Structures are given as structure tokens and as C-alpha cells.
Coordinates of C-alpha atoms in Angstrom, one line a residue:
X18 CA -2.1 26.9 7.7
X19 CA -2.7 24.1 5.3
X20 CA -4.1 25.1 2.1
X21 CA -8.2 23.8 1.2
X22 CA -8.2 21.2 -1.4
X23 CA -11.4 21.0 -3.5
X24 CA -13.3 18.3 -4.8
X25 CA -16.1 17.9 -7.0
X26 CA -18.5 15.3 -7.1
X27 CA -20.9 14.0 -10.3
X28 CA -23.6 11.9 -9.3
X29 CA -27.7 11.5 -9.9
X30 CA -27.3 8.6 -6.6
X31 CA -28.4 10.5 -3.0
X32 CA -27.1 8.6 -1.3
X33 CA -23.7 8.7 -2.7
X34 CA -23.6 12.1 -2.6
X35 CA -24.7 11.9 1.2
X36 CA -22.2 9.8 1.6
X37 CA -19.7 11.6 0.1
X38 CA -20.7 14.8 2.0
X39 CA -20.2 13.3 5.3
X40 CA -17.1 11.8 4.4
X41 CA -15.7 15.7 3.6
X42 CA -17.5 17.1 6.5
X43 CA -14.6 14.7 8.7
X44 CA -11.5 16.5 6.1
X45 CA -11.2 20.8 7.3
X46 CA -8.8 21.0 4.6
X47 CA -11.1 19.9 2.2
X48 CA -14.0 21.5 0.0
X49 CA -17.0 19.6 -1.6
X50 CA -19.1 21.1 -4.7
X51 CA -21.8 18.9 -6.0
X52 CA -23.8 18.1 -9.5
X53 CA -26.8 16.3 -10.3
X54 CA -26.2 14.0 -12.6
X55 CA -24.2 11.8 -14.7
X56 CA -20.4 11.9 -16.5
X57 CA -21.9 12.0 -19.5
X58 CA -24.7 14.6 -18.9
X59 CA -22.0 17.2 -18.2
X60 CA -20.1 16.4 -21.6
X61 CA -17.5 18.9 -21.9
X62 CA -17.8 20.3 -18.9
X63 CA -16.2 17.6 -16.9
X64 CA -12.9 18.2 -18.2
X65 CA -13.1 22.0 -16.9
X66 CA -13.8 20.2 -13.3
X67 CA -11.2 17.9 -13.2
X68 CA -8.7 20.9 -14.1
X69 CA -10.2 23.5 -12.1
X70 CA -10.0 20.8 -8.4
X71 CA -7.5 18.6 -7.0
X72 CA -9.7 15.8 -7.7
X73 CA -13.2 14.4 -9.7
X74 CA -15.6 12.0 -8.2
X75 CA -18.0 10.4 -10.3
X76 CA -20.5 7.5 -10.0
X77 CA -19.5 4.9 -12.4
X78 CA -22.3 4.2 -14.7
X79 CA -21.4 3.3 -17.4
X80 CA -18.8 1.5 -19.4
X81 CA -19.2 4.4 -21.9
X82 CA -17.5 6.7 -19.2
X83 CA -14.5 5.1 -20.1
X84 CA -14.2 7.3 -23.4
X85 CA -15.1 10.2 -21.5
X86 CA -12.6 9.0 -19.0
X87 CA -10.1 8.9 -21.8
X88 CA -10.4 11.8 -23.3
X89 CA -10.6 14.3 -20.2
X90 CA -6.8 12.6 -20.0
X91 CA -5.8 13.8 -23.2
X92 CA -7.1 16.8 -22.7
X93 CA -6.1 17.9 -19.0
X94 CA -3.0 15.7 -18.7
X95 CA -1.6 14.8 -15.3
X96 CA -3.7 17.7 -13.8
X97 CA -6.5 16.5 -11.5
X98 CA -7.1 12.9 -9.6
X99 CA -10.5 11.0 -10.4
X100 CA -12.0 8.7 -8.5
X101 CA -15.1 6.4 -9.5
X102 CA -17.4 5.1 -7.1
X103 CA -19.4 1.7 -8.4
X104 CA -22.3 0.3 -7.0
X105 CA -22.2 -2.2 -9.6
X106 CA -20.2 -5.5 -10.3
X107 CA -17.4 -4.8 -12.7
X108 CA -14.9 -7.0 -13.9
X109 CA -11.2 -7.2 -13.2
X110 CA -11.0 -6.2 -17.1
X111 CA -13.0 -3.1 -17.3
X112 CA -11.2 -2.0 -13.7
X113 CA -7.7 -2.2 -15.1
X114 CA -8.9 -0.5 -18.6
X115 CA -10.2 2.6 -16.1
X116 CA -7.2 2.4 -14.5
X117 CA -5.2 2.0 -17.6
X118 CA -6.9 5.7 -19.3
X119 CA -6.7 7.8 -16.5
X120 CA -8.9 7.1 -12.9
X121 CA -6.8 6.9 -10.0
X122 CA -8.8 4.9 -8.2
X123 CA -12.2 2.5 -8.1
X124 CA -13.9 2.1 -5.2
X125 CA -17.1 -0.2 -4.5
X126 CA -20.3 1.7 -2.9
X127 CA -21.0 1.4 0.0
X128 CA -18.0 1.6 1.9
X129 CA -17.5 2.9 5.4
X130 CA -17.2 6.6 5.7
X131 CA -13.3 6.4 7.4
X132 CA -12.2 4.7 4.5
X133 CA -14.2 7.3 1.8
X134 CA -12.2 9.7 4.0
X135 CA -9.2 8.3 4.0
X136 CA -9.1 8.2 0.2
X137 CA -10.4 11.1 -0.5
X138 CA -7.5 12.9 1.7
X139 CA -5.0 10.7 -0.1
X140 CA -6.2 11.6 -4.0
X141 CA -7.2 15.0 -3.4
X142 CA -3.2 15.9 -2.0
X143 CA -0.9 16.8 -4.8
X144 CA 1.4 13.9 -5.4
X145 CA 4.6 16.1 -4.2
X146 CA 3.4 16.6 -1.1
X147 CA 3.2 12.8 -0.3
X148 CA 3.5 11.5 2.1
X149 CA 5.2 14.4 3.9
X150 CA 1.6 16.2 4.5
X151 CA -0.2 17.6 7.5
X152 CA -2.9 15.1 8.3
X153 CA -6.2 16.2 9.5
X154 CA -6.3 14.0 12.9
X155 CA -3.1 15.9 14.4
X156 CA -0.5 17.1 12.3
X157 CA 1.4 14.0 11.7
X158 CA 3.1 13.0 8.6
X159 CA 1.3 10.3 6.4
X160 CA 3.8 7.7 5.6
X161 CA 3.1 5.2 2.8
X162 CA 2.0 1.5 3.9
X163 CA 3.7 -1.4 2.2
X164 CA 2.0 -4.6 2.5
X165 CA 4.1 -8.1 2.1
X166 CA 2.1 -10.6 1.0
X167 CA 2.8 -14.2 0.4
X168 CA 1.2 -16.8 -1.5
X169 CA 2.6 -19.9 0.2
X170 CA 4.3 -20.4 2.9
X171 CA 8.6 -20.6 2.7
X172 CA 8.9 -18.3 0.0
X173 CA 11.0 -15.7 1.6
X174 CA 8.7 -12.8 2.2
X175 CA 9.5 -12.0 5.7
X176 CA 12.8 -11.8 4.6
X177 CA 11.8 -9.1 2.0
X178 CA 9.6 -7.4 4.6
X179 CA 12.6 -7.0 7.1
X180 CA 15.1 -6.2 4.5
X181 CA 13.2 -3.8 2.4
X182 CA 12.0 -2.1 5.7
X183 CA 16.0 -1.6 6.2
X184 CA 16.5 -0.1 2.8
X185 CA 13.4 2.2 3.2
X186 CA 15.1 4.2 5.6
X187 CA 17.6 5.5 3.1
X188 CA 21.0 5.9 4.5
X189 CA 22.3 9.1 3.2
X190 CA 26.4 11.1 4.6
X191 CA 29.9 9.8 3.8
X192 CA 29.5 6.6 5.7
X193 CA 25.9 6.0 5.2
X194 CA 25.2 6.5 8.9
X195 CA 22.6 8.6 8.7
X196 CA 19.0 7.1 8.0
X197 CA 16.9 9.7 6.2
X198 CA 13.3 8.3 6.9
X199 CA 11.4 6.6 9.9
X200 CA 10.3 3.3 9.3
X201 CA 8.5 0.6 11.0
X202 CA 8.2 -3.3 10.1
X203 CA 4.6 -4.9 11.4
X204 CA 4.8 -8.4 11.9
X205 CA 1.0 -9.5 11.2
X206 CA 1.6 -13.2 11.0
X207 CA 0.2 -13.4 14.6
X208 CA 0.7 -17.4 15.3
X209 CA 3.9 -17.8 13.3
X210 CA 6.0 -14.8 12.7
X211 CA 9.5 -14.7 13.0
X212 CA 10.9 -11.0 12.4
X213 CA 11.4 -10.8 16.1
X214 CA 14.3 -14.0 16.0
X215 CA 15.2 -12.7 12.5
X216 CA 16.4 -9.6 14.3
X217 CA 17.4 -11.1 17.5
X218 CA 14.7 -8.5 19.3
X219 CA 12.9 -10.1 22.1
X220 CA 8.9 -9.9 21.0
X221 CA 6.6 -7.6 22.6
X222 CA 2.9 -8.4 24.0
X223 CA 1.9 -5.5 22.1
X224 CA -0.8 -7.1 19.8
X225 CA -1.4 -9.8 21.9
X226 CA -2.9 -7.3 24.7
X227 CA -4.4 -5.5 21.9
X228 CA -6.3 -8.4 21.4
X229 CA -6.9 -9.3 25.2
X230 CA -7.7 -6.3 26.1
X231 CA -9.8 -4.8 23.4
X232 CA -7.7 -2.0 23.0
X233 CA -7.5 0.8 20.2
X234 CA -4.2 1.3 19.0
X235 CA -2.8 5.2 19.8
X236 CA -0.1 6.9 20.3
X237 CA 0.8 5.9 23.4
X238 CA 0.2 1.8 22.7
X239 CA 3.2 2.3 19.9
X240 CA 5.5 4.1 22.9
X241 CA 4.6 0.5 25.0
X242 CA 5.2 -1.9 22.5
X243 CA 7.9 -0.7 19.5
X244 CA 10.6 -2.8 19.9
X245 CA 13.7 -0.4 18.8
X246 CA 16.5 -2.1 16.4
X247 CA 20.3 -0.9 16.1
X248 CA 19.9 0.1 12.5
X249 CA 17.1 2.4 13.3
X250 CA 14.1 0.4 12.4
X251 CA 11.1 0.2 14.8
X252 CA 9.6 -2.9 15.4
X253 CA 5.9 -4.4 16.2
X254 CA 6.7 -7.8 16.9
X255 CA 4.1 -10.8 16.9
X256 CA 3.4 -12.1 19.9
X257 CA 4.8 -15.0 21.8
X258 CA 1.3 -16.0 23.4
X259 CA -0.7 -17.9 21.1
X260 CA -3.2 -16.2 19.6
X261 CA -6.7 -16.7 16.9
X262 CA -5.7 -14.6 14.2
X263 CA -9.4 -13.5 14.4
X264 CA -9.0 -11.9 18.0
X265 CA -7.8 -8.9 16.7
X266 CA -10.8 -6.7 14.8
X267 CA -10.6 -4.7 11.5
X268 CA -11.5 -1.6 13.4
X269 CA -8.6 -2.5 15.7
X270 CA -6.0 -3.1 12.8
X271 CA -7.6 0.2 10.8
X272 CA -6.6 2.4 13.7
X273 CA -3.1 0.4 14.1
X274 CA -2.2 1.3 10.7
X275 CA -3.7 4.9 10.6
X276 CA -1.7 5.7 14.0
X277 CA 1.8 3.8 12.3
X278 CA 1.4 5.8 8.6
X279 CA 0.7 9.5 11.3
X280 CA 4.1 8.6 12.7
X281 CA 6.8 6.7 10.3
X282 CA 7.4 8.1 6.3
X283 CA 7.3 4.1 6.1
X284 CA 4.9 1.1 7.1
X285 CA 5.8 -2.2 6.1
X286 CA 3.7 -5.1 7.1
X287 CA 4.5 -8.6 7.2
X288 CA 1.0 -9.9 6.0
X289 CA -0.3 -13.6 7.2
X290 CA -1.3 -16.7 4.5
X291 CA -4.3 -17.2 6.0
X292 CA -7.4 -14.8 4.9
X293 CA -9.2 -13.1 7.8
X294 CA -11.5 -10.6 7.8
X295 CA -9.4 -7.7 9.3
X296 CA -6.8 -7.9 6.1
X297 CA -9.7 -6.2 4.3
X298 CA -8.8 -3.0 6.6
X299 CA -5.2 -3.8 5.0
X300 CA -6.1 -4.0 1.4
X301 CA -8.1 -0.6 2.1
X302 CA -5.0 1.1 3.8
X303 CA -2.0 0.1 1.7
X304 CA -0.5 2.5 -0.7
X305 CA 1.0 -0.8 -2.3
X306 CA 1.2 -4.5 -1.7
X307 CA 4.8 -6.4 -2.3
X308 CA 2.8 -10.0 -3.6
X309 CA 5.6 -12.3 -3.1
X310 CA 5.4 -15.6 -5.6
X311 CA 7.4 -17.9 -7.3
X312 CA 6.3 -18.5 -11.4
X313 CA 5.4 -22.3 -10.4
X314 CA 1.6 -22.9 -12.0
X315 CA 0.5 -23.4 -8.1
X316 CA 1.7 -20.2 -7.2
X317 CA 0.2 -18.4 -10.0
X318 CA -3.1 -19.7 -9.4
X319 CA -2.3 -18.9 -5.9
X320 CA -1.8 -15.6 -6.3
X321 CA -4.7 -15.0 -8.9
X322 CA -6.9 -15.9 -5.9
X323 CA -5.7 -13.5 -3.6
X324 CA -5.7 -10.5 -6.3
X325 CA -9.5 -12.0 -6.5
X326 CA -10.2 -11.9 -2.6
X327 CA -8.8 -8.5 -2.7
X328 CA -10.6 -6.9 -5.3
X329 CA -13.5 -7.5 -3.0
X330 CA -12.2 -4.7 -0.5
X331 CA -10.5 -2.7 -3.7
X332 CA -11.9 -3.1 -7.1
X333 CA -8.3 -2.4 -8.4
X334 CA -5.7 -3.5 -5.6
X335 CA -2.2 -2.2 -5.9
X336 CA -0.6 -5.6 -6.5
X337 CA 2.7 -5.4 -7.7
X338 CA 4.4 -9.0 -8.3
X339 CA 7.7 -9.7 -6.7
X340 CA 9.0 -13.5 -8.2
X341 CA 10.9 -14.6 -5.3
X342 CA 13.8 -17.3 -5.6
X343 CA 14.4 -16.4 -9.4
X344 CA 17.0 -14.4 -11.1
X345 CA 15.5 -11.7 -13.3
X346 CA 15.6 -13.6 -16.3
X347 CA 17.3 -11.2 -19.8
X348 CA 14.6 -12.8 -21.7
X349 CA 11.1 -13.7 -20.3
X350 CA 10.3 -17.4 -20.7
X351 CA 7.0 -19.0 -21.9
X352 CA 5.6 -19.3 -18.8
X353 CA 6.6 -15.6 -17.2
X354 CA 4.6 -14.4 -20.1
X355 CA 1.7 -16.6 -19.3
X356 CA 2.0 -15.5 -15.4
X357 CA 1.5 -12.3 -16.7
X358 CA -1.9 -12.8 -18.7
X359 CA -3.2 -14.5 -15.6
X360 CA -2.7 -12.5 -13.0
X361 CA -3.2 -9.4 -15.4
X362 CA 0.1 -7.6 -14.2
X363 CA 3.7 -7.7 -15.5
X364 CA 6.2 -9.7 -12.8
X365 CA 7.9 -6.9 -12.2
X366 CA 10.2 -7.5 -9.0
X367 CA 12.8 -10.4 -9.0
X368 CA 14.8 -12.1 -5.8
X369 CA 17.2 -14.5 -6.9
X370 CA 17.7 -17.7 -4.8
X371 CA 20.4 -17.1 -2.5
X372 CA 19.7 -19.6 0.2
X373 CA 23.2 -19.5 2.0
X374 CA 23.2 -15.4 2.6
X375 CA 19.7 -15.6 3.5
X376 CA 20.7 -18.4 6.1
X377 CA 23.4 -16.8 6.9
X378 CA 21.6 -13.7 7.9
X379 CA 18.8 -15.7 10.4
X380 CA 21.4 -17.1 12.0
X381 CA 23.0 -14.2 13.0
X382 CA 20.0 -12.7 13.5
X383 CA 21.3 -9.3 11.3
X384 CA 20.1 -7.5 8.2
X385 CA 21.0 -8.7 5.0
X386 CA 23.2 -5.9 4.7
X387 CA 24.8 -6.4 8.4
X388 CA 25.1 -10.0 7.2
X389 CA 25.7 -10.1 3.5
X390 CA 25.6 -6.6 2.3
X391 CA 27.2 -7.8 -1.4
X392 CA 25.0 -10.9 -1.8
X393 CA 22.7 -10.9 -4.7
X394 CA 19.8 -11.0 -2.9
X395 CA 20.5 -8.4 -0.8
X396 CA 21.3 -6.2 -4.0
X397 CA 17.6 -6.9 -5.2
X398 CA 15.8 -5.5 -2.3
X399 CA 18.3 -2.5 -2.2
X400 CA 17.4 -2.0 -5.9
X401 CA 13.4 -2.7 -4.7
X402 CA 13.7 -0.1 -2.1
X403 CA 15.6 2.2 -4.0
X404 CA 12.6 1.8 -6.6
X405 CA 10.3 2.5 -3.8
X406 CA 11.7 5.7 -2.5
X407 CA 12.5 7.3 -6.3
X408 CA 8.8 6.8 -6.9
X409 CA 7.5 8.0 -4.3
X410 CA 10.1 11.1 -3.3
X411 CA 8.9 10.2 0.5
X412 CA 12.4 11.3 1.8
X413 CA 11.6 13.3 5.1
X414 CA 12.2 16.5 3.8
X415 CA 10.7 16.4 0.1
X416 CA 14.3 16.3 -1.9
X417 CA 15.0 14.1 -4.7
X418 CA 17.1 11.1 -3.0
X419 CA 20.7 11.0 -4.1
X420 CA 22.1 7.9 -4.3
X421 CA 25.7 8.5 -5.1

């Protein structure tokens, strides 16, 4: 039986807390206790609530919160997850200083009560148990969802996607036979994707009838449509069938990506250029987003954009910035430090330009490490995934990973 999780909510907003209530009222494992008022109003007593329950809601109010914020931290420590809910406009700046002392997450109010859910569930679950945690629509394990994002077109992120996907499943045993995690690759780039040649897999109609047909992704639809690869990986291929990239709904791409994270420890997703509605159901979902860019001014500005167009969905998006076709350089340059200021987060994933092995690779229509397991690319994304899995300890059974 899965233990109840409690969570405690500050607010002097009704309908927050109604929405909040009906959000737990969908979570069994979960328990709600409420109080009137502000985080201020309770002074010391908030830090005895974020101690005593797995996590602390409060309406945002205030920019003063953020002391109050920052010294609950020091107080309590790691112990606790806090989440804000702001009905206000905030800037990217006083987001990332929440962040920065302590709140887990920032969410914009109103949102839609699956989503409220959905994070709830996710911050109210002790960190070790993620994602390898009983989830309340079936007992499935709640993989972590990778998003690929890139900012132009060309600039290799398919190939990440694929690659990293591979590395994700964390070969472990004498040979390195043996893949430790289930992991799926999501090729979203409806009208031009090319996972399905990159792996020499012929594509499945899967989204396309999706789209046709109306349907809600389930169980069953993944049994129809996966496309299995010899390394292990699953596959959701685009289609062949031309297709709006608006035919598909955010409800319809919500339940896609619920039903993937119930079934794989991993979800990567191979994200379109173009900005539709339904990647809001995306930016909602992912546990992280892989923003693939190179340090070009373009790019930047680029990029600065789509951490803008997300923060719409999520006030603080988890962006982390991969600088594709550059070597990680010993010494940052002017403009990598300028990158930085802008974009408001360090560049920290590098892929150096290896053009041959990457060609190499398509052509064969293999894996990086099938193709050119010793190339320098393919070093970076084992490095990136190896990141990935020590961070998150989402190995199958809970065990540290060894690498050795």
C-alpha cells in the first residue's frame, strides 16, 4: 500500500484553495490541510509546515515572501518541497531568485486541474522515489520526460534526441548487453522528422491516426504504434502522411505523454521549431528540456524567445542549454559569458562538431555508438546521459548506477 503524502496549503484566495482541493480530491495517496491566509501572516509557523509535510503551497503575494522563502531554507534544509502559485505577472528575474532560495516550483493561477494534479503528485513524492513510484491512474512507473528542443533548424538535435535516448537506457553486465531502463524516443516534428530513416525503422501511422481519428492516446494505441529498435529503444515515429502540426490537440498530446512517462523510466521527445499550441501541454509535462543552440547572436536571441514563450505555460521552465557544434571550451569566451546573461542560465551542455561521425551514422542508419562509438560527439551525449541518470538515480530498481 502506498504510503499518504501530505500537503499543506497557505492561501486567503477561495478559489485557489478550491482549486487546490479538487486537484487532491483526484491524488488517494495524498492529504490536503488548509490555512486562511498569507505566508507572512503565519510567520514562524510556516517553517514548522514545510518540515512537518512532504510539500508547502502558498499563494505568491508578495515579493517579500522571498525572505520568508529564504529563511524557511536555512532553517529546514532540503526537508519539504514548496510550491508557489501566482495570479500575478512576475518577471523572469524574481522567478529565478524564488527558485534560486528554495521553491521548487512556480506556477501561474489558473491552470487546469490535471496539470495542478500532476504537479502536486510530482513535488509532494520524496525525490528517491522518482521516478520509480506507484502512480495513482494504475500502478505504473512515472518515468521522467526529456524534451529536445531546437532553436533553428540543422543544428543537430534529433541527433541528440536519438543518441541520448540510447544512452538513457544504461547498459550495465560484462559486455554492456544488458539495458537497465525502458526508454522511448517521440518524434514530434510531425511534417519533417527524421528519427524513423535515422534508425532505419519504417514509420508508423500512429500519430497520424491519432490525429484522423480523434483518438486519446492509451495503452493499447502505444502496443499499435511503437516501433521496436535492436538496441532496445522504443520508437513513436512521425508520420509519413502529411499532416498540420495543429491536428493533433494539447489534450491529445497531454494523455500521449502521461500514458509514455506510466510505461518507460524515460521519455525523450524530439520537439518541432514551429510553436503550436499543444507544446504548452509539453512545457507543462517535462521534467527537463535539452534546448539545443549554437552561441551565434541569432541563436541566442533565438533561444531567449522560446524560454519567453515558455514561461507562459511555466513561470520557471526547466531549460538547460546544450551549445551544439562547439567543443566545450577550457575557458569561456566573451561571448559564452554574454549568452549566459541573456538567456539567464549557464551553457551548460557542449556537442562538438563532428560532422563526419554524425554522417556517418545517418547513413548507416545506426546509433552513434553502433556507428562511431569513440567519436567525440558520441562521448558528449554518453557524458550528457550519464549526467542525466546520476541526477536523477531513475535506474529501474532505485540503485546508484555504476559506471565502471
Amino acid at each position: 500500500m502506498t504510503d499518504v503524502r501530505s500537503v499543506f496549503l497557505i492561501a486567503d484566495d477561495d478559489a485557489m484553495k478550491e482549486a487546490v482541493s479538487k486537484a487532491v480530491n483526484q491524488l488517494p495517496e495524498i492529504s490536503l490541510e488548509t490555512y486562511q491566509g498569507t505566508l507572512s501572516s503565519v510567520n514562524g509557523s510556516a517553517i514548522r509546515f514545510l518540515s512537518d509535510n512532504d510539500l508547502l503551497i502558498f499563494r505568491l503575494s508578495d515579493t517579500k515572501d522571498m525572505d520568508l522563502v529564504r529563511r524557511m531554507r536555512q532553517q529546514v534544509g532540503a526537508s519539504g518541497a514548496l510550491m508557489a502559485l501566482s495570479d500575478q505577472n512576475i518577471s523572469l528575474a524574481e522567478a529565478r531568485a524564488f527558485k534560486k532560495f528554495g521553491v521548487d516550483e512556480i506556477l501561474p493561477f489558473p491552470l487546469a486541474r490535471d496539470d495542478l494534479s500532476e504537479q502536486i503528485l510530482r513535488l509532494a513524492t520524496p525525490r528517491s522515489l522518482l521516478p520509480a513510484i506507484v502512480s495513482h491512474n494504475g500502478g505504473q512507473r512515472l518515468g521522467q520526460v526529456i524534451g529536445v528542443c531546437p532553436v533553428r533548424g540543422g543544428i543537430g538535435a534529433s541527433t541528440l534526441a536519438v543518441n541520448l535516448a540510447d544512452q538513457l537506457q544504461g547498459r550495465t553486465g560484462t559486455f554492456r548487453k544488458r539495458n537497465r531502463n525502458r526508454v522511448v524516443v517521440v518524434d514530434l516534428d510531425l511534417q519533417f522528422g527524421t528519427i524513423a530513416s535515422e534508425l532505419d525503422l519504417v514509420p508508423s501511422a500512429g500519430l497520424y491516426k491519432m490525429a484522423r481519428d480523434g483518438v486519446k492516446p492509451d495503452r493499447t494505441f502505444l502496443e499499435q504504434c511503437l516501433v521496436h529498435h535492436s538496441s532496445g529503444l522504443e520508437v513513436l515515429t512521425a508520420p509519413d502522411e502529411f499532416m498540420p502540426l495543429d491536428a493533433i490537440s494539447r489534450e491529445q498530446v497531454d494523455a500521449l505523454v502521461e500514458v509514455l512517462r506510466q510505461e518507460f523510466d524515460f521519455v525523450v521527445l524530439d520537439l518541432p521549431r514551429t510553436l503550436v499550441d499543444w507544446l504548452g501541454a509539453i512545457v507543462s509535462g517535462c521534467d527537463r528540456i535539452l534546448m539545443v543552440t549554437d552561441s551565434t547572436v541569432p541563436a541566442i536571441r533565438q533561444a531567449y524567445r522560446l524560454i519567453d514563450f515558455f514561461s507562459q505555460e511555466r513561470l520557471e521552465p526547466p531549460v538547460e542549454i546544450v551549445v551544439s557544434h562547439e567543443k566545450k571550451p577550457i575557458i569561456r569566451a566573451g561571448h559564452h559569458t554574454e549568452a549566459e546573461k541573456v538567456l539567464g542560465r549557464e551553457l551548460r551542455h557542449w556537442l562538438p562538431h563532428d560532422p563526419q561521425n554524425a554522417r556517418l551514422a545517418l547513413d548507416r542508419g545506426q546509433l552513434l555508438s553502433q556507428a562511431a562509438g569513440r567519436s567525440n560527439l558520441s562521448k558528449a551525449i554518453r557524458s550528457l546521459g550519464r549526467k542525466i541518470l546520476q541526477e536523477t538515480h531513475a535506474v529501474g530498481d532505485g540503485r546508484p548506477f555504476n559506471f565502471a
